[in-house]
Amino acid sequence: MDHYDSQQTNDYMQPEEDWDRDLLLDPAWEKQQRKTFTAWCNSHLRKAGTQIENIEEDFRDGLKLMLLLEVISGERLAKPERGKMRVHKISNVNKALDFIASKGVKLVSIGAEEIVDGNVKMTLGMIWTIILRFAIQDISVEETSAKEGLLLWCQRKTAPYKNVNIQNFHISWKDGLGFCALIHRHRPELIDYGKLRKDDPLTNLNTAFDVAEKYLDIPKMLDAEDIVGTARPDEKAIMTYVSSFYHAFSGAQKAETAANRICKVLAVNQENEQLMEDYEKLASDLLEWIRRTIPWLENRVPENTMHAMQQKLEDFRDYRRLHKPPKVQEKCQLEINFNTLQTKLRLSNRPAFMPSEGRMVSDINNAWGCLEQVEKGYEEWLLNEIRRLERLDHLAEKFRQKASIHEAWTDAMWPSLNPGKEAMLRQKDYETATLSEIKALLKKHEAFESDLAAHQDRVEQIAAIAQELNELDYYDSPSVNARCQKICDQWDNLGALTQKRREALERTEKLLETIDQLYLEYAKRAAPFNNWMEGAMEDLQDTFIVHTIEEIQGLTTAHEQFKATLPDADKERLAILGIHNEVSKIVQTYHVNMAGTNPYTTITPQEINGKWDHVRQLVPRRDQALTEEHARQQHNERLRKQFGAQANVIGPWIQTKMEEIGRISIEMHGTLEDQLSHLRQYEKSIVNYKPKIDQLEGDHQLIQEALIFDNKHTNYTMEHIRVGWEQLLTTIARTINEVENQILTRDAKGISQEQMNEFRASFNHFDRDHSGTLGPEEFKACLISLGYDIGNDPQKKTGMMDTDDFRACLISMGYNMGEAEFARIMSIVDPNRLGVVTFQAFIDFMSRETADTDTADQVMASFKILAGDKNYITMDELRRELPPDQAEYCIARMAPYTGPDSVPGALDYMSFSTALYGESDL
């Protein structure tokens, strides 16, 4: 710290021993101070028509010292003594020293006697104190003062110049470039800076001192040779000389202050415009993605195969897992950016941001809601289609199996070499048959009718299955219908032929003899038994589809019941075979011509035994199929329980967290920073829960792959969990952003924590539904509770009131605020006219009413300074006073000035200033 500036505010004079030590260390300093201080004093005394020659002699009588103080202060001192005696001189010097002390300067070890006696050290010290108080003390740059402020001013003014690095008030000035740079920065026409050389300090110093004396009215206070020839020039002499430059350019300093204000305002506007552009782009991209995605989800064209539909389901899973989550984050970030932008606009006294048509946050939310609605319908359609295809595949297989069995029966030879049932019914063998043969044919026909009746149920089943396939829109319905029609036509034809043959046989029945009853009995018992075996084989080979343990258990029970009938069936088989054996025994005994044959049926004992063996083989196969399906259903049940157990934990957890966040957002525990830290820790714990959601997604995929469509173990679906999780992430992010904006508002507006707590308490009191917003009437009541009086005058605002005033206000208003004033307030806190007031908008309003912010008038005044008090400004002036990017920003947006005093290229800074604050169009 400088030895004459040890106490910058009150004490400008160092102890005498410090002054002595300084002068003893370097006598060259005394020479520099004599010259500099003398020239400085004369620069002021000449205004009174006088000067000094010898600094320690000419101030001894106190007269010129008092005159100097009157000139530099603009005040009158006490009347001096005109006598020549020592006492008169001491009196005058004391009057001067008393005046210096009255300006807050504490003089140490300096008395009138030393000045009157011509003490060089004390005289120089006194003059330095005067210089420090009246030439340097008031210099301030960015809240610094005196020496530091002057040094910062020099550093800023010389920063663009090469080979100049001002770090102090001694050796940084030895090469003269610092003085030249200060002159060139403010008066570039006086010095050709480009021709100066760092290795020629004498030329540089003399150039600067001569130009300053000739053009800037700054007397030459130092010799270039003294500065160059001294290892460390005197700091006080340099400071005194440099302060003269500062005061000479004080008008430029005002311009710099004005430029700084304008730069600050423009920077806010540029940042806000960039945020607006970013919002518009992000909103457009998100809406475009939704616009492209919805048609894909609305495409409900079904596929014909299960594989194709499974691929559609897999594509949908990829969309939910990979493509949608980043868009959820973008939507949340969009809302956060919008809220932050509105907060910054309010804090900078700018109008609220209104996104372009169709890109409001509400538009994004509406489009997102449509997307989720279509998405839900698409998933339901996929699962329904898969169920439908599964059912179709099962029915188609059953149709083919029953149709094949029926066609095989229809095409089978009956009873001997005649192909097919129709061919048999068309025979006219009865015309040449004997009586016994006719009777046999009649019995045979009765057996056939029994067989035909037994197949009636299967034909009806085939038709019913075909009808169901049609109703379910089976892709191969034409071939199914053709085959079914062929079977039905053939069945009708068989019925007609059967009836016709019976009528023919009955006409000749009277001519026939009794047919062997044993064959007839065999045929009658063999046919139903054979049909039973065919039905059993059909049932044992029948495919099945089940979705629950109960269903497979039902099939298993039915199968066990079927197996229980096998012993009785085996007895029937042995009885039928016994009839055949009895026939053989009779034929062998009585030598009947038809031995070894049965005219009533084609069912042979070998065929019965073969089908019986087949039935016995199919039983264990059915056992195995049911066992495997039972195991699969048990596995599916485990998947259901596993998913249900997790979902029953995650679902309530998400709901609990949502409620806790809601409580945090309305409670007041600690400072806003404490709340923000708490919320961020809370957010971290929520994000750390994500693996459980992913695990549940994996279990859900296993369930879908297993074609499980219901789950009695939980009421939560994966869709519920997904939506809840996304809402939880969005809510915590919004809540954090709200607190950050509150901190931003508090710091920008100077709101204390106690005020913030009071605002929050009032807001929460009227937010009775804990929605985080207030309706108009709730908001009005909240303002009244804070003592905000709104009458019919739109500009009336009394601020905070004491209890009695507040009570009187309520009575006088009847709790009814003026509509005009309240409408004005609502336009501020609810610019988008949503009908609700958020806490952020509430504290913005409460703080902005008394906030000291930049205004259009202040910016306009700053431009007026840069323009030299003109009503317009030129491009050259903007480029000279402002940074390049901000100068071009103004030039691109300022309208041409059209006033009567306009010149070519004049720009209108007034309309530009009002436009910055939304008072006109930019």
mmCIF file with all atom_site columns, N, CA, C and O in Angstrom, residues 344-367:
data_model
loop_
_atom_site.group_PDB
_atom_site.id
_atom_site.type_symbol
_atom_site.label_atom_id
_atom_site.label_alt_id
_atom_site.label_comp_id
_atom_site.label_asym_id
_atom_site.label_entity_id
_atom_site.label_seq_id
_atom_site.pdbx_PDB_ins_code
_atom_site.Cartn_x
_atom_site.Cartn_y
_atom_site.Cartn_z
_atom_site.occupancy
_atom_site.B_iso_or_equiv
_atom_site.pdbx_formal_charge
_atom_site.auth_seq_id
_atom_site.auth_comp_id
_atom_site.auth_asym_id
_atom_site.auth_atom_id
_atom_site.pdbx_PDB_model_num
ATOM 1  N N  . LYS A 1 344 ? -36.236 -14.949 -16.074 1.00 0.00 ? 344 LYS A N  1
ATOM 2  C CA . LYS A 1 344 ? -35.201 -13.985 -16.467 1.00 0.00 ? 344 LYS A CA 1
ATOM 3  C C  . LYS A 1 344 ? -35.821 -12.746 -17.111 1.00 0.00 ? 344 LYS A C  1
ATOM 4  O O  . LYS A 1 344 ? -35.352 -11.624 -16.896 1.00 0.00 ? 344 LYS A O  1
ATOM 5  N N  . LEU A 1 345 ? -36.867 -12.948 -17.923 1.00 0.00 ? 345 LEU A N  1
ATOM 6  C CA . LEU A 1 345 ? -37.525 -11.796 -18.539 1.00 0.00 ? 345 LEU A CA 1
ATOM 7  C C  . LEU A 1 345 ? -38.156 -10.898 -17.478 1.00 0.00 ? 345 LEU A C  1
ATOM 8  O O  . LEU A 1 345 ? -38.061 -9.667  -17.552 1.00 0.00 ? 345 LEU A O  1
ATOM 9  N N  . ARG A 1 346 ? -38.824 -11.523 -16.498 1.00 0.00 ? 346 ARG A N  1
ATOM 10 C CA . ARG A 1 346 ? -39.430 -10.719 -15.437 1.00 0.00 ? 346 ARG A CA 1
ATOM 11 C C  . ARG A 1 346 ? -38.363 -9.987  -14.623 1.00 0.00 ? 346 ARG A C  1
ATOM 12 O O  . ARG A 1 346 ? -38.525 -8.822  -14.290 1.00 0.00 ? 346 ARG A O  1
ATOM 13 N N  . LEU A 1 347 ? -37.243 -10.681 -14.306 1.00 0.00 ? 347 LEU A N  1
ATOM 14 C CA . LEU A 1 347 ? -36.186 -10.063 -13.508 1.00 0.00 ? 347 LEU A CA 1
ATOM 15 C C  . LEU A 1 347 ? -35.525 -8.905  -14.250 1.00 0.00 ? 347 LEU A C  1
ATOM 16 O O  . LEU A 1 347 ? -35.033 -7.968  -13.634 1.00 0.00 ? 347 LEU A O  1
ATOM 17 N N  . SER A 1 348 ? -35.469 -8.972  -15.571 1.00 0.00 ? 348 SER A N  1
ATOM 18 C CA . SER A 1 348 ? -34.841 -7.907  -16.355 1.00 0.00 ? 348 SER A CA 1
ATOM 19 C C  . SER A 1 348 ? -35.870 -6.902  -16.858 1.00 0.00 ? 348 SER A C  1
ATOM 20 O O  . SER A 1 348 ? -35.590 -6.124  -17.759 1.00 0.00 ? 348 SER A O  1
ATOM 21 N N  . ASN A 1 349 ? -37.089 -6.952  -16.286 1.00 0.00 ? 349 ASN A N  1
ATOM 22 C CA . ASN A 1 349 ? -38.136 -5.977  -16.624 1.00 0.00 ? 349 ASN A CA 1
ATOM 23 C C  . ASN A 1 349 ? -38.529 -6.046  -18.092 1.00 0.00 ? 349 ASN A C  1
ATOM 24 O O  . ASN A 1 349 ? -38.825 -5.035  -18.718 1.00 0.00 ? 349 ASN A O  1
ATOM 25 N N  . ARG A 1 350 ? -38.481 -7.271  -18.669 1.00 0.00 ? 350 ARG A N  1
ATOM 26 C CA . ARG A 1 350 ? -38.866 -7.479  -20.067 1.00 0.00 ? 350 ARG A CA 1
ATOM 27 C C  . ARG A 1 350 ? -40.261 -8.104  -20.118 1.00 0.00 ? 350 ARG A C  1
ATOM 28 O O  . ARG A 1 350 ? -40.704 -8.735  -19.160 1.00 0.00 ? 350 ARG A O  1
ATOM 29 N N  . PRO A 1 351 ? -40.958 -7.934  -21.245 1.00 0.00 ? 351 PRO A N  1
ATOM 30 C CA . PRO A 1 351 ? -42.287 -8.566  -21.364 1.00 0.00 ? 351 PRO A CA 1
ATOM 31 C C  . PRO A 1 351 ? -42.168 -10.080 -21.411 1.00 0.00 ? 351 PRO A C  1
ATOM 32 O O  . PRO A 1 351 ? -41.139 -10.626 -21.809 1.00 0.00 ? 351 PRO A O  1
ATOM 33 N N  . ALA A 1 352 ? -43.256 -10.753 -21.006 1.00 0.00 ? 352 ALA A N  1
ATOM 34 C CA . ALA A 1 352 ? -43.251 -12.223 -21.001 1.00 0.00 ? 352 ALA A CA 1
ATOM 35 C C  . ALA A 1 352 ? -43.090 -12.756 -22.423 1.00 0.00 ? 352 ALA A C  1
ATOM 36 O O  . ALA A 1 352 ? -43.508 -12.150 -23.398 1.00 0.00 ? 352 ALA A O  1
ATOM 37 N N  . PHE A 1 353 ? -42.448 -13.910 -22.519 1.00 0.00 ? 353 PHE A N  1
ATOM 38 C CA . PHE A 1 353 ? -42.223 -14.565 -23.817 1.00 0.00 ? 353 PHE A CA 1
ATOM 39 C C  . PHE A 1 353 ? -43.495 -15.316 -24.247 1.00 0.00 ? 353 PHE A C  1
ATOM 40 O O  . PHE A 1 353 ? -44.043 -16.109 -23.493 1.00 0.00 ? 353 PHE A O  1
ATOM 41 N N  . MET A 1 354 ? -43.954 -15.022 -25.446 1.00 0.00 ? 354 MET A N  1
ATOM 42 C CA . MET A 1 354 ? -45.098 -15.734 -26.011 1.00 0.00 ? 354 MET A CA 1
ATOM 43 C C  . MET A 1 354 ? -44.597 -16.549 -27.202 1.00 0.00 ? 354 MET A C  1
ATOM 44 O O  . MET A 1 354 ? -44.211 -15.983 -28.229 1.00 0.00 ? 354 MET A O  1
ATOM 45 N N  . PRO A 1 355 ? -44.517 -17.868 -27.078 1.00 0.00 ? 355 PRO A N  1
ATOM 46 C CA . PRO A 1 355 ? -44.044 -18.694 -28.199 1.00 0.00 ? 355 PRO A CA 1
ATOM 47 C C  . PRO A 1 355 ? -44.933 -18.495 -29.426 1.00 0.00 ? 355 PRO A C  1
ATOM 48 O O  . PRO A 1 355 ? -46.066 -18.014 -29.335 1.00 0.00 ? 355 PRO A O  1
ATOM 49 N N  . SER A 1 356 ? -44.378 -18.853 -30.574 1.00 0.00 ? 356 SER A N  1
ATOM 50 C CA . SER A 1 356 ? -45.134 -18.718 -31.809 1.00 0.00 ? 356 SER A CA 1
ATOM 51 C C  . SER A 1 356 ? -46.345 -19.650 -31.789 1.00 0.00 ? 356 SER A C  1
ATOM 52 O O  . SER A 1 356 ? -46.437 -20.583 -30.978 1.00 0.00 ? 356 SER A O  1
ATOM 53 N N  . GLU A 1 357 ? -47.278 -19.386 -32.690 1.00 0.00 ? 357 GLU A N  1
ATOM 54 C CA . GLU A 1 357 ? -48.546 -20.114 -32.744 1.00 0.00 ? 357 GLU A CA 1
ATOM 55 C C  . GLU A 1 357 ? -48.316 -21.632 -32.771 1.00 0.00 ? 357 GLU A C  1
ATOM 56 O O  . GLU A 1 357 ? -47.567 -22.147 -33.601 1.00 0.00 ? 357 GLU A O  1
ATOM 57 N N  . GLY A 1 358 ? -48.969 -22.314 -31.858 1.00 0.00 ? 358 GLY A N  1
ATOM 58 C CA . GLY A 1 358 ? -48.883 -23.776 -31.840 1.00 0.00 ? 358 GLY A CA 1
ATOM 59 C C  . GLY A 1 358 ? -47.703 -24.328 -31.082 1.00 0.00 ? 358 GLY A C  1
ATOM 60 O O  . GLY A 1 358 ? -47.525 -25.552 -31.036 1.00 0.00 ? 358 GLY A O  1
ATOM 61 N N  . ARG A 1 359 ? -46.879 -23.470 -30.459 1.00 0.00 ? 359 ARG A N  1
ATOM 62 C CA . ARG A 1 359 ? -45.698 -23.964 -29.755 1.00 0.00 ? 359 ARG A CA 1
ATOM 63 C C  . ARG A 1 359 ? -45.708 -23.590 -28.274 1.00 0.00 ? 359 ARG A C  1
ATOM 64 O O  . ARG A 1 359 ? -44.672 -23.602 -27.622 1.00 0.00 ? 359 ARG A O  1
ATOM 65 N N  . MET A 1 360 ? -46.887 -23.274 -27.743 1.00 0.00 ? 360 MET A N  1
ATOM 66 C CA . MET A 1 360 ? -47.004 -23.036 -26.307 1.00 0.00 ? 360 MET A CA 1
ATOM 67 C C  . MET A 1 360 ? -46.750 -24.341 -25.546 1.00 0.00 ? 360 MET A C  1
ATOM 68 O O  . MET A 1 360 ? -46.866 -25.437 -26.110 1.00 0.00 ? 360 MET A O  1
ATOM 69 N N  . VAL A 1 361 ? -46.401 -24.185 -24.256 1.00 0.00 ? 361 VAL A N  1
ATOM 70 C CA . VAL A 1 361 ? -46.220 -25.381 -23.419 1.00 0.00 ? 361 VAL A CA 1
ATOM 71 C C  . VAL A 1 361 ? -47.515 -26.193 -23.389 1.00 0.00 ? 361 VAL A C  1
ATOM 72 O O  . VAL A 1 361 ? -47.496 -27.426 -23.432 1.00 0.00 ? 361 VAL A O  1
ATOM 73 N N  . SER A 1 362 ? -48.650 -25.483 -23.371 1.00 0.00 ? 362 SER A N  1
ATOM 74 C CA . SER A 1 362 ? -49.938 -26.196 -23.377 1.00 0.00 ? 362 SER A CA 1
ATOM 75 C C  . SER A 1 362 ? -50.128 -26.954 -24.687 1.00 0.00 ? 362 SER A C  1
ATOM 76 O O  . SER A 1 362 ? -50.711 -28.050 -24.697 1.00 0.00 ? 362 SER A O  1
ATOM 77 N N  . ASP A 1 363 ? -49.648 -26.395 -25.807 1.00 0.00 ? 363 ASP A N  1
ATOM 78 C CA . ASP A 1 363 ? -49.743 -27.102 -27.092 1.00 0.00 ? 363 ASP A CA 1
ATOM 79 C C  . ASP A 1 363 ? -48.914 -28.376 -27.061 1.00 0.00 ? 363 ASP A C  1
ATOM 80 O O  . ASP A 1 363 ? -49.338 -29.425 -27.565 1.00 0.00 ? 363 ASP A O  1
ATOM 81 N N  . ILE A 1 364 ? -47.709 -28.256 -26.472 1.00 0.00 ? 364 ILE A N  1
ATOM 82 C CA . ILE A 1 364 ? -46.850 -29.450 -26.351 1.00 0.00 ? 364 ILE A CA 1
ATOM 83 C C  . ILE A 1 364 ? -47.556 -30.498 -25.495 1.00 0.00 ? 364 ILE A C  1
ATOM 84 O O  . ILE A 1 364 ? -47.587 -31.688 -25.831 1.00 0.00 ? 364 ILE A O  1
ATOM 85 N N  . ASN A 1 365 ? -48.136 -30.057 -24.360 1.00 0.00 ? 365 ASN A N  1
ATOM 86 C CA . ASN A 1 365 ? -48.811 -31.013 -23.473 1.00 0.00 ? 365 ASN A CA 1
ATOM 87 C C  . ASN A 1 365 ? -50.011 -31.659 -24.164 1.00 0.00 ? 365 ASN A C  1
ATOM 88 O O  . ASN A 1 365 ? -50.263 -32.863 -23.987 1.00 0.00 ? 365 ASN A O  1
ATOM 89 N N  . ASN A 1 366 ? -50.767 -30.866 -24.933 1.00 0.00 ? 366 ASN A N  1
ATOM 90 C CA . ASN A 1 366 ? -51.913 -31.441 -25.642 1.00 0.00 ? 366 ASN A CA 1
ATOM 91 C C  . ASN A 1 366 ? -51.468 -32.468 -26.663 1.00 0.00 ? 366 ASN A C  1
ATOM 92 O O  . ASN A 1 366 ? -52.056 -33.556 -26.780 1.00 0.00 ? 366 ASN A O  1
ATOM 93 N N  . ALA A 1 367 ? -50.414 -32.126 -27.429 1.00 0.00 ? 367 ALA A N  1
ATOM 94 C CA . ALA A 1 367 ? -49.906 -33.077 -28.433 1.00 0.00 ? 367 ALA A CA 1
ATOM 95 C C  . ALA A 1 367 ? -49.377 -34.336 -27.753 1.00 0.00 ? 367 ALA A C  1
ATOM 96 O O  . ALA A 1 367 ? -49.570 -35.456 -28.239 1.00 0.00 ? 367 ALA A O  1
#
